[in-house]
Amino acid sequence: MSVEFNHTIVLSRDREKSAHFLAGILGLQVGEPAGMFLPVTTANGVTLDFATVDIDIPVQHYAFLVSEDEFDAVLARLVADGVPIQADPHGRYPRRINRNDGGRGVYFSDPSGHGMEAFTRPYGSDPSSPLNGVTEDVPGAR
């Protein structure tokens, strides 16, 4: 059997708010609760199980590979919802996307402060792309 990533637990201040936020941005569905978990499942079957906790939550990073069309939809929802975006995980390029590996990428935070990322090309897929390091302004972005 090959090894596949199946699920992970995403600690949140409010599982409903966090799960619905991410599902809404990515165009996914929130599943039925399973005990303390509220699942959001991606197209490749990986489930993010959101759980409400009352502790200091360490910031985690979750990255989602999407198609070019899906990226357009994700970016449009982020802008329409007024979610602050940036081209890098360190916030040096607010209101911008990156063009790394000839694709497009965007970073944003979920309601619990986790770093979320949507991108169209896997890292390192085109190390010679002239677009590596290039960022683009997103009109209307926060």
mmCIF file of C-alpha atoms in Angstrom:
data_model
loop_
_atom_site.group_PDB
_atom_site.id
_atom_site.type_symbol
_atom_site.label_atom_id
_atom_site.label_comp_id
_atom_site.label_asym_id
_atom_site.label_seq_id
_atom_site.Cartn_x
_atom_site.Cartn_y
_atom_site.Cartn_z
ATOM 1 C CA MET A 1 0.000 0.000 0.000
ATOM 2 C CA SER A 2 1.244 3.479 -0.773
ATOM 3 C CA VAL A 3 1.252 6.076 1.977
ATOM 4 C CA GLU A 4 -1.381 8.783 1.663
ATOM 5 C CA PHE A 5 -2.109 11.776 3.854
ATOM 6 C CA ASN A 6 -5.679 11.313 5.139
ATOM 7 C CA HIS A 7 -6.598 13.992 7.686
ATOM 8 C CA THR A 8 -5.330 16.549 10.146
ATOM 9 C CA ILE A 9 -6.843 18.361 13.104
ATOM 10 C CA VAL A 10 -7.097 22.137 12.831
ATOM 11 C CA LEU A 11 -7.371 23.772 16.248
ATOM 12 C CA SER A 12 -9.620 26.823 16.193
ATOM 13 C CA ARG A 13 -11.356 29.317 18.454
ATOM 14 C CA ASP A 14 -14.683 28.453 16.799
ATOM 15 C CA ARG A 15 -14.825 25.373 14.578
ATOM 16 C CA GLU A 16 -18.006 26.530 12.830
ATOM 17 C CA LYS A 17 -16.585 29.916 11.918
ATOM 18 C CA SER A 18 -13.202 28.542 10.807
ATOM 19 C CA ALA A 19 -14.539 25.569 8.842
ATOM 20 C CA HIS A 20 -17.172 27.643 7.055
ATOM 21 C CA PHE A 21 -14.639 30.386 6.306
ATOM 22 C CA LEU A 22 -12.177 28.011 4.651
ATOM 23 C CA ALA A 23 -14.848 26.017 2.836
ATOM 24 C CA GLY A 24 -16.389 29.227 1.530
ATOM 25 C CA ILE A 25 -13.087 30.656 0.287
ATOM 26 C CA LEU A 26 -12.006 27.390 -1.368
ATOM 27 C CA GLY A 27 -15.441 26.493 -2.758
ATOM 28 C CA LEU A 28 -15.727 23.334 -0.637
ATOM 29 C CA GLN A 29 -18.431 21.900 1.608
ATOM 30 C CA VAL A 30 -18.476 21.545 5.370
ATOM 31 C CA GLY A 31 -19.346 17.984 6.355
ATOM 32 C CA GLU A 32 -21.454 16.678 9.193
ATOM 33 C CA PRO A 33 -19.928 16.992 12.672
ATOM 34 C CA ALA A 34 -18.112 13.916 13.956
ATOM 35 C CA GLY A 35 -17.857 14.288 17.699
ATOM 36 C CA MET A 36 -15.759 17.352 18.431
ATOM 37 C CA PHE A 37 -14.671 17.676 14.783
ATOM 38 C CA LEU A 38 -16.208 19.570 11.885
ATOM 39 C CA PRO A 39 -14.713 18.276 8.608
ATOM 40 C CA VAL A 40 -13.817 20.019 5.372
ATOM 41 C CA THR A 41 -12.645 17.551 2.724
ATOM 42 C CA THR A 42 -10.503 18.483 -0.281
ATOM 43 C CA ALA A 43 -10.790 16.994 -3.779
ATOM 44 C CA ASN A 44 -7.993 14.489 -3.114
ATOM 45 C CA GLY A 45 -9.774 13.154 -0.031
ATOM 46 C CA VAL A 46 -7.731 14.872 2.675
ATOM 47 C CA THR A 47 -9.922 16.058 5.532
ATOM 48 C CA LEU A 48 -9.263 19.044 7.750
ATOM 49 C CA ASP A 49 -11.050 18.309 11.025
ATOM 50 C CA PHE A 50 -11.767 21.609 12.776
ATOM 51 C CA ALA A 51 -11.973 21.490 16.566
ATOM 52 C CA THR A 52 -12.853 24.281 18.973
ATOM 53 C CA VAL A 53 -10.341 24.632 21.805
ATOM 54 C CA ASP A 54 -9.897 27.111 24.623
ATOM 55 C CA ILE A 55 -6.097 27.321 24.649
ATOM 56 C CA ASP A 56 -3.433 29.419 22.993
ATOM 57 C CA ILE A 57 -3.341 28.062 19.458
ATOM 58 C CA PRO A 58 0.020 27.901 17.716
ATOM 59 C CA VAL A 59 -0.202 29.234 14.188
ATOM 60 C CA GLN A 60 -0.109 26.497 11.563
ATOM 61 C CA HIS A 61 0.242 26.716 7.784
ATOM 62 C CA TYR A 62 -2.108 24.979 5.344
ATOM 63 C CA ALA A 63 -1.449 25.147 1.589
ATOM 64 C CA PHE A 64 -3.901 24.215 -1.163
ATOM 65 C CA LEU A 65 -2.943 23.442 -4.757
ATOM 66 C CA VAL A 66 -5.714 24.703 -7.044
ATOM 67 C CA SER A 67 -6.296 25.031 -10.784
ATOM 68 C CA GLU A 68 -5.999 28.392 -12.535
ATOM 69 C CA ASP A 69 -9.811 28.687 -12.675
ATOM 70 C CA GLU A 70 -10.131 27.775 -9.012
ATOM 71 C CA PHE A 71 -7.476 30.354 -8.154
ATOM 72 C CA ASP A 72 -9.510 33.044 -9.923
ATOM 73 C CA ALA A 73 -12.547 32.059 -7.849
ATOM 74 C CA VAL A 74 -10.575 31.898 -4.564
ATOM 75 C CA LEU A 75 -9.016 35.308 -5.185
ATOM 76 C CA ALA A 76 -12.379 36.818 -6.131
ATOM 77 C CA ARG A 77 -13.961 35.499 -2.903
ATOM 78 C CA LEU A 78 -11.068 36.818 -0.788
ATOM 79 C CA VAL A 79 -11.381 40.275 -2.347
ATOM 80 C CA ALA A 80 -15.197 40.304 -2.166
ATOM 81 C CA ASP A 81 -15.121 39.247 1.493
ATOM 82 C CA GLY A 82 -12.478 41.855 2.369
ATOM 83 C CA VAL A 83 -10.002 39.239 3.581
ATOM 84 C CA PRO A 84 -6.471 40.707 3.674
ATOM 85 C CA ILE A 85 -4.143 38.965 1.236
ATOM 86 C CA GLN A 86 -0.420 38.964 0.597
ATOM 87 C CA ALA A 87 2.065 37.492 -1.875
ATOM 88 C CA ASP A 88 4.326 35.930 0.762
ATOM 89 C CA PRO A 89 4.009 34.303 4.188
ATOM 90 C CA HIS A 90 5.845 37.157 5.917
ATOM 91 C CA GLY A 91 3.501 39.957 4.858
ATOM 92 C CA ARG A 92 6.088 41.938 2.883
ATOM 93 C CA TYR A 93 3.769 42.238 -0.140
ATOM 94 C CA PRO A 94 0.230 43.046 1.028
ATOM 95 C CA ARG A 95 -2.615 43.261 -1.502
ATOM 96 C CA ARG A 96 -0.525 41.266 -3.990
ATOM 97 C CA ILE A 97 -0.159 37.716 -5.318
ATOM 98 C CA ASN A 98 3.050 35.930 -6.288
ATOM 99 C CA ARG A 99 3.900 34.388 -9.677
ATOM 100 C CA ASN A 100 6.337 31.728 -8.445
ATOM 101 C CA ASP A 101 7.121 28.831 -10.800
ATOM 102 C CA GLY A 102 5.059 30.554 -13.488
ATOM 103 C CA GLY A 103 1.860 30.115 -11.503
ATOM 104 C CA ARG A 104 0.023 32.266 -9.002
ATOM 105 C CA GLY A 105 -0.125 32.160 -5.222
ATOM 106 C CA VAL A 106 -1.807 34.020 -2.391
ATOM 107 C CA TYR A 107 -1.575 33.929 1.403
ATOM 108 C CA PHE A 108 -4.344 34.814 3.872
ATOM 109 C CA SER A 109 -5.276 34.111 7.489
ATOM 110 C CA ASP A 110 -8.237 32.162 8.792
ATOM 111 C CA PRO A 111 -10.347 33.385 11.754
ATOM 112 C CA SER A 112 -8.018 31.627 14.246
ATOM 113 C CA GLY A 113 -4.900 33.147 12.705
ATOM 114 C CA HIS A 114 -3.653 30.124 10.759
ATOM 115 C CA GLY A 115 -1.690 30.908 7.610
ATOM 116 C CA MET A 116 -3.580 29.705 4.545
ATOM 117 C CA GLU A 117 -2.203 29.556 1.027
ATOM 118 C CA ALA A 118 -3.697 28.848 -2.393
ATOM 119 C CA PHE A 119 -1.337 28.340 -5.333
ATOM 120 C CA THR A 120 -1.452 26.959 -8.861
ATOM 121 C CA ARG A 121 1.978 25.375 -9.318
ATOM 122 C CA PRO A 122 3.893 23.179 -6.855
ATOM 123 C CA TYR A 123 7.023 24.809 -5.457
ATOM 124 C CA GLY A 124 10.085 24.065 -7.520
ATOM 125 C CA SER A 125 8.070 22.939 -10.542
ATOM 126 C CA ASP A 126 9.720 25.627 -12.709
ATOM 127 C CA PRO A 127 12.863 26.935 -10.985
ATOM 128 C CA SER A 128 13.942 28.812 -14.123
ATOM 129 C CA SER A 129 10.657 30.684 -14.572
ATOM 130 C CA PRO A 130 11.256 34.399 -15.164
ATOM 131 C CA LEU A 131 8.223 34.983 -12.923
ATOM 132 C CA ASN A 132 9.915 33.637 -9.775
ATOM 133 C CA GLY A 133 9.982 36.468 -7.244
ATOM 134 C CA VAL A 134 7.484 38.562 -9.222
ATOM 135 C CA THR A 135 4.386 39.877 -7.450
ATOM 136 C CA GLU A 136 1.258 41.471 -8.902
ATOM 137 C CA ASP A 137 -1.125 44.012 -7.438
ATOM 138 C CA VAL A 138 -4.711 42.833 -6.888
ATOM 139 C CA PRO A 139 -7.203 45.649 -7.465
ATOM 140 C CA GLY A 140 -9.664 46.011 -4.605
ATOM 141 C CA ALA A 141 -7.675 43.760 -2.254
ATOM 142 C CA ARG A 142 -7.215 44.544 1.410
#
